[in-house]
Tab-separated table of C-alpha atoms in Angstrom:
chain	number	residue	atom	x	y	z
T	8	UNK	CA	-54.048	-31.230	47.784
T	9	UNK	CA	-54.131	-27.977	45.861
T	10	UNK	CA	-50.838	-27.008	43.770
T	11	UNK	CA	-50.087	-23.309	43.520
T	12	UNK	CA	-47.962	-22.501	40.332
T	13	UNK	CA	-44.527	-20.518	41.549
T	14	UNK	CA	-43.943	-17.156	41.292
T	15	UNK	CA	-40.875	-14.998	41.156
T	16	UNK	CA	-40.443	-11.285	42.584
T	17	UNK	CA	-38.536	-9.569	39.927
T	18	UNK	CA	-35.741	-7.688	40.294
T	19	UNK	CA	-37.233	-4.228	40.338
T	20	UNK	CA	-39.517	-5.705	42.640
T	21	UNK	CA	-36.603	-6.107	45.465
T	22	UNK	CA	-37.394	-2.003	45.476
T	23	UNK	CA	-40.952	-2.271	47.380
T	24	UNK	CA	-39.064	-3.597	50.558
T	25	UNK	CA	-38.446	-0.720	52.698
T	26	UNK	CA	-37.453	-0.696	56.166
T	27	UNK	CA	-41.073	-0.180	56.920
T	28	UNK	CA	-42.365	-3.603	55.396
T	29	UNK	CA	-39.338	-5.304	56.984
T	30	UNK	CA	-40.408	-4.535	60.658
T	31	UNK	CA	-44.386	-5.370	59.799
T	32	UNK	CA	-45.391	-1.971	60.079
T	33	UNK	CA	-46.276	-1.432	55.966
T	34	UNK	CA	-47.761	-4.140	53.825
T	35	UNK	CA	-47.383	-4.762	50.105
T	36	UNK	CA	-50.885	-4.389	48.480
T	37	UNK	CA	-51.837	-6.623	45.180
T	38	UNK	CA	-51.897	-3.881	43.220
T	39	UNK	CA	-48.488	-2.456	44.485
T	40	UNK	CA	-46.907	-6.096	43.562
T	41	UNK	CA	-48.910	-7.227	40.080
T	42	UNK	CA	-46.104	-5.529	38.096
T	43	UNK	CA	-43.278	-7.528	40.069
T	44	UNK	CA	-44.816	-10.877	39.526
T	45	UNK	CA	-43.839	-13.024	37.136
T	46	UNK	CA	-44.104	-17.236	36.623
T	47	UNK	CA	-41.130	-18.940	36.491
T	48	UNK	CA	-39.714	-20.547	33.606
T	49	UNK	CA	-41.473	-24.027	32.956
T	50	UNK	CA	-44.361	-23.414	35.134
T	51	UNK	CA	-43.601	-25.251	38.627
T	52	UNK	CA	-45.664	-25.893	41.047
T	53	UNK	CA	-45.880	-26.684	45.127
T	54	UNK	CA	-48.289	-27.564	47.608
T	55	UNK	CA	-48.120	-24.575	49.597
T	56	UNK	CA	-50.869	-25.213	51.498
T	57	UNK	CA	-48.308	-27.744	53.099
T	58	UNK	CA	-45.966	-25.081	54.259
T	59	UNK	CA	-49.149	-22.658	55.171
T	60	UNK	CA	-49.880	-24.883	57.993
T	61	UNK	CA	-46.952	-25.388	59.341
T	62	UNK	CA	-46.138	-21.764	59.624
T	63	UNK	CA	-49.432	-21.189	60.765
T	64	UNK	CA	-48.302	-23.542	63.945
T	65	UNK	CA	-45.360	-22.128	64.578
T	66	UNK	CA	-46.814	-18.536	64.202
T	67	UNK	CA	-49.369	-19.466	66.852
T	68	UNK	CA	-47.389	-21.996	69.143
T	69	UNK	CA	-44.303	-19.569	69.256
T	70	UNK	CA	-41.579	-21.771	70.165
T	71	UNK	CA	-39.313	-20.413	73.394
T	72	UNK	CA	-36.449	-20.600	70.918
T	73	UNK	CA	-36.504	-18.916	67.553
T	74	UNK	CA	-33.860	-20.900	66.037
T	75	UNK	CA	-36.578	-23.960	66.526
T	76	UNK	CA	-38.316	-22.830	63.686
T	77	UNK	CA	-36.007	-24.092	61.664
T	78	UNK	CA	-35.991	-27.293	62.242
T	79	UNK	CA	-39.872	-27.170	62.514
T	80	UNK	CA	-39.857	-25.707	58.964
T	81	UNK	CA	-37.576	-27.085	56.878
T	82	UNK	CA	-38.942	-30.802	55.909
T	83	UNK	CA	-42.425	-29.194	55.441
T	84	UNK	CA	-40.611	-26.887	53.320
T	85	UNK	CA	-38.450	-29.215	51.156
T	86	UNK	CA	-41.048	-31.780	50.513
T	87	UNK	CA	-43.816	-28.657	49.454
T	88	UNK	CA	-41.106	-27.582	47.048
T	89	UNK	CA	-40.118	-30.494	44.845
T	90	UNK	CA	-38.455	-28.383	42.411
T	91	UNK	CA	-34.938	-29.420	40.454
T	92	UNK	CA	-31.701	-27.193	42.228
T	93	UNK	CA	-32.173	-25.029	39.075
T	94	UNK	CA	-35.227	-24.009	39.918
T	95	UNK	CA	-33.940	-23.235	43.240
T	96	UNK	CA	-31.238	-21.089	41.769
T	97	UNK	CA	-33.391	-18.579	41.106
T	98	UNK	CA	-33.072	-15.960	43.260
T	99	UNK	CA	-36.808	-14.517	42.352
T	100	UNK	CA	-38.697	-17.172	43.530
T	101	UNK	CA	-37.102	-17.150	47.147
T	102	UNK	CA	-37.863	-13.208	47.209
T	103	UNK	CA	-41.359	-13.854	46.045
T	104	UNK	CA	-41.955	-16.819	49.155
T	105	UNK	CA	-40.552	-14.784	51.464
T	106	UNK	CA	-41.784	-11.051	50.476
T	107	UNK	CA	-44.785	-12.036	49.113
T	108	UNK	CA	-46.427	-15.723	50.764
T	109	UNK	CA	-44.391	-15.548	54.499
T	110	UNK	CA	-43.509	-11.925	55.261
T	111	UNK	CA	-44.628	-12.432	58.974
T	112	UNK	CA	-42.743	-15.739	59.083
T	113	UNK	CA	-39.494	-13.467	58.333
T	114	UNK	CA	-40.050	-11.076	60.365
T	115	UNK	CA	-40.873	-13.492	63.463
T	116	UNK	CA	-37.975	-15.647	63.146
T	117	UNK	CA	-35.807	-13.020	62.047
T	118	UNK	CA	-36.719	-9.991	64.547
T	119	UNK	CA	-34.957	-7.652	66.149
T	120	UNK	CA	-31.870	-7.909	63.541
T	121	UNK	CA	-30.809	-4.931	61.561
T	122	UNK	CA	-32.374	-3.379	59.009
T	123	UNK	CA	-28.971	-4.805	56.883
T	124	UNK	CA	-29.888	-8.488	58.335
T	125	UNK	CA	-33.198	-8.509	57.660
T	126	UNK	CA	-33.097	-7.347	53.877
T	127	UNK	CA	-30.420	-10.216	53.549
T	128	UNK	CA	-33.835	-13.035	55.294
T	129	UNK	CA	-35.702	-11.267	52.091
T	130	UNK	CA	-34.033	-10.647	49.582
T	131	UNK	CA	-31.075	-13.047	50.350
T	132	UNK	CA	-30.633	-16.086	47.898
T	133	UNK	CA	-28.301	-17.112	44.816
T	134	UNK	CA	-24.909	-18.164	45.586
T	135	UNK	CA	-25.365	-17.657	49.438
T	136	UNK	CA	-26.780	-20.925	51.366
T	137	UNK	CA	-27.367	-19.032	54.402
T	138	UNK	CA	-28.985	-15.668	53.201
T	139	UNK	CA	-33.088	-16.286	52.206
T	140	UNK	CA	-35.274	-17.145	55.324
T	141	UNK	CA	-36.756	-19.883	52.929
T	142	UNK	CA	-33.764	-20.617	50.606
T	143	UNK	CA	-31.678	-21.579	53.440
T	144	UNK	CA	-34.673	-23.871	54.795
T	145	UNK	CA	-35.083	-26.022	51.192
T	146	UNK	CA	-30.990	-26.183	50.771
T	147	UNK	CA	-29.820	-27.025	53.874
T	148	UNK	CA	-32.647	-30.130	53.858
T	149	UNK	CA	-32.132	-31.030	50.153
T	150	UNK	CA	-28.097	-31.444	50.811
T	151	UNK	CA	-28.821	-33.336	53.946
T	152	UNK	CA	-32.017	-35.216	53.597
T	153	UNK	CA	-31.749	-39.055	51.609
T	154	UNK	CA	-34.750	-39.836	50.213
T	155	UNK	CA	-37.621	-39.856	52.598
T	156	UNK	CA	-34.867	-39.548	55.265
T	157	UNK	CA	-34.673	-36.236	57.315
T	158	UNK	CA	-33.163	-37.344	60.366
T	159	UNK	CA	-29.351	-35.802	59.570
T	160	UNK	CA	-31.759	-32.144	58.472
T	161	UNK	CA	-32.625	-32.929	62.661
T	162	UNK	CA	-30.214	-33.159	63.974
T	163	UNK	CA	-28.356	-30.152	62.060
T	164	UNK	CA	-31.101	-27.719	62.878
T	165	UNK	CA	-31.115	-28.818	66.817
T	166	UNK	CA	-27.321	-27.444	66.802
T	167	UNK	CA	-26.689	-24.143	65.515
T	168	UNK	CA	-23.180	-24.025	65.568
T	169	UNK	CA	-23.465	-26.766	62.480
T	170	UNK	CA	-26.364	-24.603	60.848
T	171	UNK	CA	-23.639	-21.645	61.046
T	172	UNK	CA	-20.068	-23.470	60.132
T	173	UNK	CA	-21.140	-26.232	57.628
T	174	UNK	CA	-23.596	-23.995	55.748
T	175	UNK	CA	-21.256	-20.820	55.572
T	176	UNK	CA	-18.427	-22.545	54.486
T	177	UNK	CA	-17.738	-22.604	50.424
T	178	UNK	CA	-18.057	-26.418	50.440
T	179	UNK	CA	-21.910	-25.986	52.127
T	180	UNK	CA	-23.201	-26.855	48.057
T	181	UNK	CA	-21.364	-30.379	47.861
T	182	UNK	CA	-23.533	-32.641	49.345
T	183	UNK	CA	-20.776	-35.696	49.632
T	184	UNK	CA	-18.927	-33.181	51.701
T	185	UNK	CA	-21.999	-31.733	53.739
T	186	UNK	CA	-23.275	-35.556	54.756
T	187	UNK	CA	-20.113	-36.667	55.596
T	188	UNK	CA	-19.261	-33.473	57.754
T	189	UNK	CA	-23.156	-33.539	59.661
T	190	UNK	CA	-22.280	-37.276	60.131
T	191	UNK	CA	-18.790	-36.854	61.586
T	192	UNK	CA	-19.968	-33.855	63.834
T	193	UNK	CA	-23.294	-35.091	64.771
T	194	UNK	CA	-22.188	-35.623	68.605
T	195	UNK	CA	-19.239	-33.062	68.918
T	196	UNK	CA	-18.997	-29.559	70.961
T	197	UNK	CA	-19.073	-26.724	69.693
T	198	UNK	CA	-15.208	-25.768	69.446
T	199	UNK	CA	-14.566	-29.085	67.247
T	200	UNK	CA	-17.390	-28.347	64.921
T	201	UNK	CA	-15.984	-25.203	64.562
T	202	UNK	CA	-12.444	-26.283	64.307
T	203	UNK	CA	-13.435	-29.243	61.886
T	204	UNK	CA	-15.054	-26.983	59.051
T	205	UNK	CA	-12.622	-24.266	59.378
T	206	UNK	CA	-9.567	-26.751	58.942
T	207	UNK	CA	-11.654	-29.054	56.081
T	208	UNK	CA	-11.966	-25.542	54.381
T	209	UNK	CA	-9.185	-24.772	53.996
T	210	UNK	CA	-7.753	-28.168	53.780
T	211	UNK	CA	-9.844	-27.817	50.053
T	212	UNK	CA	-7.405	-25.225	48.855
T	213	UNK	CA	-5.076	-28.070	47.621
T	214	UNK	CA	-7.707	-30.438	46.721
T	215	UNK	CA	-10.419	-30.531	43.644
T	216	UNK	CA	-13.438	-30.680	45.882
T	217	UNK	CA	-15.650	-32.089	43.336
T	218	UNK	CA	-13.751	-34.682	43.321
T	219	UNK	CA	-13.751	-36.145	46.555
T	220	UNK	CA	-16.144	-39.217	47.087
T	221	UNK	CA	-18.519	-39.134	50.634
T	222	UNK	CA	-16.057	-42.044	51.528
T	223	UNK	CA	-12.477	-39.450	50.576
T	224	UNK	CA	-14.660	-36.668	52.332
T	225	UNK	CA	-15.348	-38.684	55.487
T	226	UNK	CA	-11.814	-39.899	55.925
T	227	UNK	CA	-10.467	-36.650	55.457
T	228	UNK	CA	-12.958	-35.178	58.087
T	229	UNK	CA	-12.334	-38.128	61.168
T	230	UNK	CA	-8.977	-37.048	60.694
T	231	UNK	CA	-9.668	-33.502	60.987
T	232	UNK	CA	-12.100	-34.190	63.909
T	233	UNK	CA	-9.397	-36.550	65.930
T	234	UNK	CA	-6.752	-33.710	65.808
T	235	UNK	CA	-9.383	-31.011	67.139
T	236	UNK	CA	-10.477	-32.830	70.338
């Protein structure tokens, strides 16, 4: 196993992605992004070669649905980027994976969006769970997954209604909250998932969220999910 220190994509950087790189039809040369490159802060590093292949796969396999990938990716992803959530913070080194190391990854999942869409899958990141091709990937698993344990990251990524209304939601970053809602909603239609999240939002505007336990969280959420059925 090789590790590959982590980069970031600076912030001046974010100006080399033009429409034309977006849809595949310009590339990025070395020499065009060695002044954009910098490591991040305490040196991490990854076994990309982890996430390599199983891009690779899905680049060649093409599954029927595109939303697939996800689900594909995200566990390789996660456990190829044992990094602390404040190394994940930084907004760089999601640019850099996803401008830089899996461009065509972006623009295959991500295709036929607008030009708007697609700058959010590569330059997306920060505050916004649902924005970075790859950022979305590692947070979405590291909220969900315990330990060794990625079968709740399954089953959210085979239903994209709970990709799109747990991870959009302000709560998405409290993982008591997130496990206890993926739990609760594993087996539910779409209308109750949606109904669930929307109500538990808002539900949070007279509650300190980070200071519900899982147990508080769950309770709250049955309740929610009973009256939505």
């Amino acid at each position: 196993m090789t590790e590959t220190e982590l980069q970031r994509l600076t912030e001046d950087g974010r100006r080399l992605v033009g429409e034309a790189f977006m849809k595949g039809e310009a590339t990025l040369t070395d020499e065009q992004l060695d002044e954009y490159l910098e490591p991040m802060p305490d040196h991490p590093t990854a076994n990309l070669e982890r996430i390599d292949s199983a891009v690779k796969d899905v680049l060649e396999e093409g599954p029927e649905h595109k939303t697939a990938i996800d689900g594909l990716l995200a566990e390789d992803v996660h456990r190829s980027l044992d990094i602390t959530r404040r190394t994940a913070g930084d907004p760089g080194l999601w640019h850099w994976l996803a401008v830089v190391r899996y461009p065509d990854l972006v623009r295959y999942r991500w295709e036929y969006r607008s030009e708007e869409a697609m700058r959010e899958k590569f330059l997306g990141a920060g505050s916004d769970l649902y924005s970075n091709a790859l950022h979305r990937l590692w947070w979405i698993a590291e909220l969900t997954s315990r330990g060794d344990d990625y079968s709740t990251t399954d089953v959210v990524f085979a239903n994209q209604t709970m990709v799109n209304k747990v991870f959009d939601r302000w709560f998405a970053r409290y993982q008591p909250a997130v496990r206890a809602m993926c739990d609760e909603l594993a087996d539910e239609p779409s209308r109750v998932i949606d109904e669930t999240t929307r109500r538990f939002n808002h539900a949070l505007t007279n509650v300190q969220l980070e200071g519900l336990s899982e147990h508080e969280a769950r309770k709250m959420i049955r309740q929610i999910v009973a009256e939505s059925r």
